[in-house]
Short mmCIF file of C-alpha atoms in Angstrom, two decimals:
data_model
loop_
_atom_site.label_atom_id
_atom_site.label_comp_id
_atom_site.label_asym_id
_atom_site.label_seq_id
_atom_site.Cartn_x
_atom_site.Cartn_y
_atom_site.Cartn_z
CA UNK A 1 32.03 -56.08 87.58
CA UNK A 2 35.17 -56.35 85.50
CA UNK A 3 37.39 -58.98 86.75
CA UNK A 4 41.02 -58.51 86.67
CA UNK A 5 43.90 -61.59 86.61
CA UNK A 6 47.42 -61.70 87.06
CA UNK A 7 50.07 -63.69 85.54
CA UNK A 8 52.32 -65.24 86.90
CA UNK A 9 50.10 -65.23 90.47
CA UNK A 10 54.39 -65.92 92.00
CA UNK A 11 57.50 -65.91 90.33
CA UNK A 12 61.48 -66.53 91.50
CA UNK A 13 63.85 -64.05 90.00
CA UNK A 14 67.48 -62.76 90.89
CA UNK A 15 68.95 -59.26 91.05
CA UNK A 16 69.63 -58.13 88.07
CA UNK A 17 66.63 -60.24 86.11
CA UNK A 18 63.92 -58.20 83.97
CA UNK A 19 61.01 -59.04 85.11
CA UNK A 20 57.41 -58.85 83.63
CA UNK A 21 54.15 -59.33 85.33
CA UNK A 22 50.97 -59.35 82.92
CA UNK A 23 47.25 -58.16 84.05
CA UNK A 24 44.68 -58.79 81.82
CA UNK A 25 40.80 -57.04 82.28
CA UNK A 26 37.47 -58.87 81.32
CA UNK A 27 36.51 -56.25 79.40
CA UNK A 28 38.15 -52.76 77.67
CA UNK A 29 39.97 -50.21 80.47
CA UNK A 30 41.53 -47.86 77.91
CA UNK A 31 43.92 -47.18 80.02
CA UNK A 32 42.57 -46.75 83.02
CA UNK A 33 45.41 -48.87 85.19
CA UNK A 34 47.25 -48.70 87.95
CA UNK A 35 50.35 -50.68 89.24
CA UNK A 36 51.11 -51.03 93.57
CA UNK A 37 53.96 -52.37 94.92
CA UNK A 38 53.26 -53.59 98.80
CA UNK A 39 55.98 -55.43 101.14
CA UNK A 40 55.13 -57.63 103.95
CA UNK A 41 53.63 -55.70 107.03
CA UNK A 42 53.27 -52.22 104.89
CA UNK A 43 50.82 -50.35 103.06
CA UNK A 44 50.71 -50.31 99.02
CA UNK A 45 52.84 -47.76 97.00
CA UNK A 46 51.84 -46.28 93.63
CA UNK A 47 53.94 -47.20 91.14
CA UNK A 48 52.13 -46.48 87.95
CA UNK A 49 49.06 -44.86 86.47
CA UNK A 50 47.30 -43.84 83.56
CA UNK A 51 49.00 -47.75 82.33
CA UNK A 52 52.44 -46.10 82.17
CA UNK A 53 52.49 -42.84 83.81
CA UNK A 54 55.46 -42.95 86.81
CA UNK A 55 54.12 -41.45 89.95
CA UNK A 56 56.41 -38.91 91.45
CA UNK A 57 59.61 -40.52 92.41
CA UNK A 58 59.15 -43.51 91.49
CA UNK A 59 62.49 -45.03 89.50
CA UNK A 60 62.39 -45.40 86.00
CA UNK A 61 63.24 -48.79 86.11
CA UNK A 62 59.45 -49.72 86.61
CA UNK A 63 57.68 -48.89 83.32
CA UNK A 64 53.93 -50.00 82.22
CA UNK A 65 51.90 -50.47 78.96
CA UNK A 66 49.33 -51.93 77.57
CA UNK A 67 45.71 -50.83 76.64
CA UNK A 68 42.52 -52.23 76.26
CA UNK A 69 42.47 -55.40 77.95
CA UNK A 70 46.38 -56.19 78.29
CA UNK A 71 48.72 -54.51 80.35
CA UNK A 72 52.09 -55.19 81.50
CA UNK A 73 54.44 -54.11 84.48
CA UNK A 74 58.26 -54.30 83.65
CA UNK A 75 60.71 -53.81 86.42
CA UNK A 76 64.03 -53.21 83.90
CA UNK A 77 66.49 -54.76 86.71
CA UNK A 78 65.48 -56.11 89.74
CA UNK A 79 67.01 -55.04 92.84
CA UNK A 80 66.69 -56.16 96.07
CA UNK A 81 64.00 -53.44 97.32
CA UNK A 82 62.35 -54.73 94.63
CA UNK A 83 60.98 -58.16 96.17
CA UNK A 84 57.55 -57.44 97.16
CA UNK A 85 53.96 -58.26 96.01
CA UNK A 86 52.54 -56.29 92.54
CA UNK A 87 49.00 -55.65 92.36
CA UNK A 88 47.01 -54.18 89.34
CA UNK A 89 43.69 -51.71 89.90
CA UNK A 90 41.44 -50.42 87.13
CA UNK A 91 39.58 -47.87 87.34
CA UNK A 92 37.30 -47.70 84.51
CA UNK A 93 34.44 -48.70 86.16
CA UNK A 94 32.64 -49.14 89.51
CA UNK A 95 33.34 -50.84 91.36
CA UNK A 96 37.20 -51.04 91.31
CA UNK A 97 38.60 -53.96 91.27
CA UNK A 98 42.24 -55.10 91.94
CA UNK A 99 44.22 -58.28 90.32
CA UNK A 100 44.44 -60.79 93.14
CA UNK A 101 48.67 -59.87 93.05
CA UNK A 102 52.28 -61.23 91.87
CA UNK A 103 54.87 -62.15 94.53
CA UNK A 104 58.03 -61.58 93.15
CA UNK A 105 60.47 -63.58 95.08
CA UNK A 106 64.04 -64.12 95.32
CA UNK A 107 65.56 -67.31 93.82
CA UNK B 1 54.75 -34.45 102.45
CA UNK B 2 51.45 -36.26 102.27
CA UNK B 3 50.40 -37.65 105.39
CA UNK B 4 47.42 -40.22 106.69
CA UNK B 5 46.51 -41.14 109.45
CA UNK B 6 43.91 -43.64 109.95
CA UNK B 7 42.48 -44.38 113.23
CA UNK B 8 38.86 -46.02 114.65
CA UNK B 9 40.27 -49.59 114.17
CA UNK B 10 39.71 -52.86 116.65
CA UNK B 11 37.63 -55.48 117.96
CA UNK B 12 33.99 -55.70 117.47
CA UNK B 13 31.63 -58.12 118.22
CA UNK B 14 29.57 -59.53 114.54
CA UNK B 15 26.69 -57.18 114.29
CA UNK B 16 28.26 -54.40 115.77
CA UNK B 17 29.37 -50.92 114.60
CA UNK B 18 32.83 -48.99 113.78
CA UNK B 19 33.75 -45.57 112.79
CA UNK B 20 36.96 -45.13 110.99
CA UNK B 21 38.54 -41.88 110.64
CA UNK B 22 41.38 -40.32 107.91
CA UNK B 23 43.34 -37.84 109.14
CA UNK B 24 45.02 -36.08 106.03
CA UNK B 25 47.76 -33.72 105.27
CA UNK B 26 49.97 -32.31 102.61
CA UNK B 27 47.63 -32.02 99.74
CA UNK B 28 44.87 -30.25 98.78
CA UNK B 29 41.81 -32.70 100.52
CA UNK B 30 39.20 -31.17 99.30
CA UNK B 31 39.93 -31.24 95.72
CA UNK B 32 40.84 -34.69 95.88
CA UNK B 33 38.37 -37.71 95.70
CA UNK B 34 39.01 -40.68 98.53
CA UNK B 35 38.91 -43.75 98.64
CA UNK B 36 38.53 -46.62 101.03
CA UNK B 37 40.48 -49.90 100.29
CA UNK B 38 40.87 -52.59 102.69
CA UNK B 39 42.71 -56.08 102.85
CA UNK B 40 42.00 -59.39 104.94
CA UNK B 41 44.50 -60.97 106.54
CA UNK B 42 46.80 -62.83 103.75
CA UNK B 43 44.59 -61.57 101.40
CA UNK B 44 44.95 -58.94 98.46
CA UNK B 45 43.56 -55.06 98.60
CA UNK B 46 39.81 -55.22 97.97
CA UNK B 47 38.49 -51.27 96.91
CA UNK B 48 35.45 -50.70 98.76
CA UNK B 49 34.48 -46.82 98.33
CA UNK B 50 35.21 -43.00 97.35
CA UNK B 51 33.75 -39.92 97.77
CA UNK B 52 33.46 -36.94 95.45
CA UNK B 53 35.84 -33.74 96.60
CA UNK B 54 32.47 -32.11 97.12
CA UNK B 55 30.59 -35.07 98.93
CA UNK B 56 27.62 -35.22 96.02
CA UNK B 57 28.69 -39.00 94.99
CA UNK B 58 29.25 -41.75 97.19
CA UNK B 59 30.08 -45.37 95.61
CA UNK B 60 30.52 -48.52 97.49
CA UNK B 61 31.74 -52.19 96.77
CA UNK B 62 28.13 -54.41 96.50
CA UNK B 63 29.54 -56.26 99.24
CA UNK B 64 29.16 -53.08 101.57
CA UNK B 65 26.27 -51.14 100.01
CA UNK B 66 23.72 -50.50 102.91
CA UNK B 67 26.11 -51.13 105.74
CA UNK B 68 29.19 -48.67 105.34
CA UNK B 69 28.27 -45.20 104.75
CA UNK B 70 31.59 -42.91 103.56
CA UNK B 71 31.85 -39.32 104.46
CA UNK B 72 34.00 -36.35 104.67
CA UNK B 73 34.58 -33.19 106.12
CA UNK B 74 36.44 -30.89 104.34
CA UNK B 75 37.03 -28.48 106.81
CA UNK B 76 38.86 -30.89 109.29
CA UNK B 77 40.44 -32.36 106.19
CA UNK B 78 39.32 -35.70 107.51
CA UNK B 79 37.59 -38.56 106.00
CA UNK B 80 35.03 -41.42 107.76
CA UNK B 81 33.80 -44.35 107.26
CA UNK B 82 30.84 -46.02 109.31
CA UNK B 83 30.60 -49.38 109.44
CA UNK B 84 27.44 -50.75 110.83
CA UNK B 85 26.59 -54.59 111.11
CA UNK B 86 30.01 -55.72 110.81
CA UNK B 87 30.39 -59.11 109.56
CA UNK B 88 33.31 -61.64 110.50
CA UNK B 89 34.24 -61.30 106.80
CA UNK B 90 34.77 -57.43 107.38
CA UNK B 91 37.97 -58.43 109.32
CA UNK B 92 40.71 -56.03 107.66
CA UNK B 93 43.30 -53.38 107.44
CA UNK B 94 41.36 -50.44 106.41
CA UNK B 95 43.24 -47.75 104.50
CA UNK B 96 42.55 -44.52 103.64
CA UNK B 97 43.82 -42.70 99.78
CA UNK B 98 43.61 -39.66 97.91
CA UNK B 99 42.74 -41.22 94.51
CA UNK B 100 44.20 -44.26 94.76
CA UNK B 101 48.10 -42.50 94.70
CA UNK B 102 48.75 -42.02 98.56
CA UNK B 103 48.14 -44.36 101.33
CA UNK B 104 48.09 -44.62 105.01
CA UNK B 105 49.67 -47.26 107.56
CA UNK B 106 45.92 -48.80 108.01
CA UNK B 107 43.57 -49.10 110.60
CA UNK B 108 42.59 -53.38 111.83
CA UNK B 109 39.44 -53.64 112.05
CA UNK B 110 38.67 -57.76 113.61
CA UNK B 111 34.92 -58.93 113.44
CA UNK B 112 34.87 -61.62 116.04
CA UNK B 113 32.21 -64.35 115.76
#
């Protein structure tokens, strides 16, 4: 299976901050990426696919790249509907696997 | 607007058996592969299995494999999954997604011991 990690697993940031949040595969993706956003109590959204493809109405201050093994999630300037937990998903191979998550807190 | 709706979910004894159903709407279901994902209390999303548009491949998380079976019926644009000797560890929010990019409010599913 390929394992996926996520760094940093929490992090304290302020409105306003650019924030990053790396995910790193065991073994090449491509591409083959995803980015979710989930808050407390509610399902996942898609953010991102394809490593840096915006789904459909998602703001364009969320942006992804990477390839291969590295990938990154920026969010350009956090707001305040932006605190939530960030999860990564490839989908290269079976079965898919998820990072275990970022919280993204408030400071 | 896409819309699922995931129902099936409660308490079950360990050992016993659960069908979930996936109500969907506002797409195209039966062009679209699904996908099962689920997450344990506290815990992150954990994929488990998908389905073909057409129903001709079926993969599963190893964890799973021989217990859950995932279907689909494209004419009721609806989606299953059986569960069948439910472990404690099985204790989840189930949701239902059209390739990963659409999700439902979950079904709880609790294994009891």
């Amino acid at each position: 299976d390929i394992q996926m990690t996520q760094s940093p697993s929490s992090l304290s940031a302020s409105v306003g901050d650019r924030v990053t949040i790396t995910c790193r595969a065991s073994q090449d993706i491509n591409n083959d990426l995803c980015w979710y956003q989930q808050k407390p109590g509610r399902a996942p959204k898609s953010l991102i696919y394809a490593t840096s493809s915006l789904q459909s109405g998602v703001p364009s201050k969320f942006s992804g790249s990477g390839s291969g093994t590295e990938f990154t999630l920026t969010i350009s300037s956090l707001q305040p509907e932006d605190f939530a937990t960030y999860y990564c998903l490839q989908y290269k191979r079976y079965p898919r696997t998820f990072g275990p998550g970022t919280r993204v807190e408030r400071k | 607007e896409v819309q699922l709706v995931e129902s099936g979910g409660g308490l079950v004894q360990s050992g016993g058996s659960l069908r979930l159903s996936c109500a969907v709407s506002g797409l195209s279901f039966s062009n679209q592969w699904m996908d099962w994902v689920r997450q344990a209390p506290g815990k992150g999303l954990e994929w488990v299995a998908n389905i073909k548009p057409d129903g001709s491949e079926k993969n599963y998380v190893d964890s799973v494999k021989g217990r859950f079976s995932i279907s689909r019926d494209n004419a009721r644009d609806s989606l299953y999954l059986q569960m069948n000797s439910l472990r404690p560890e099985d204790t989840a929010v189930y949701y239902c997604s059209p390739s990963l990019n659409y999700w439902g409010q979950g079904a709880l599913v609790t294994v009891s011991s």
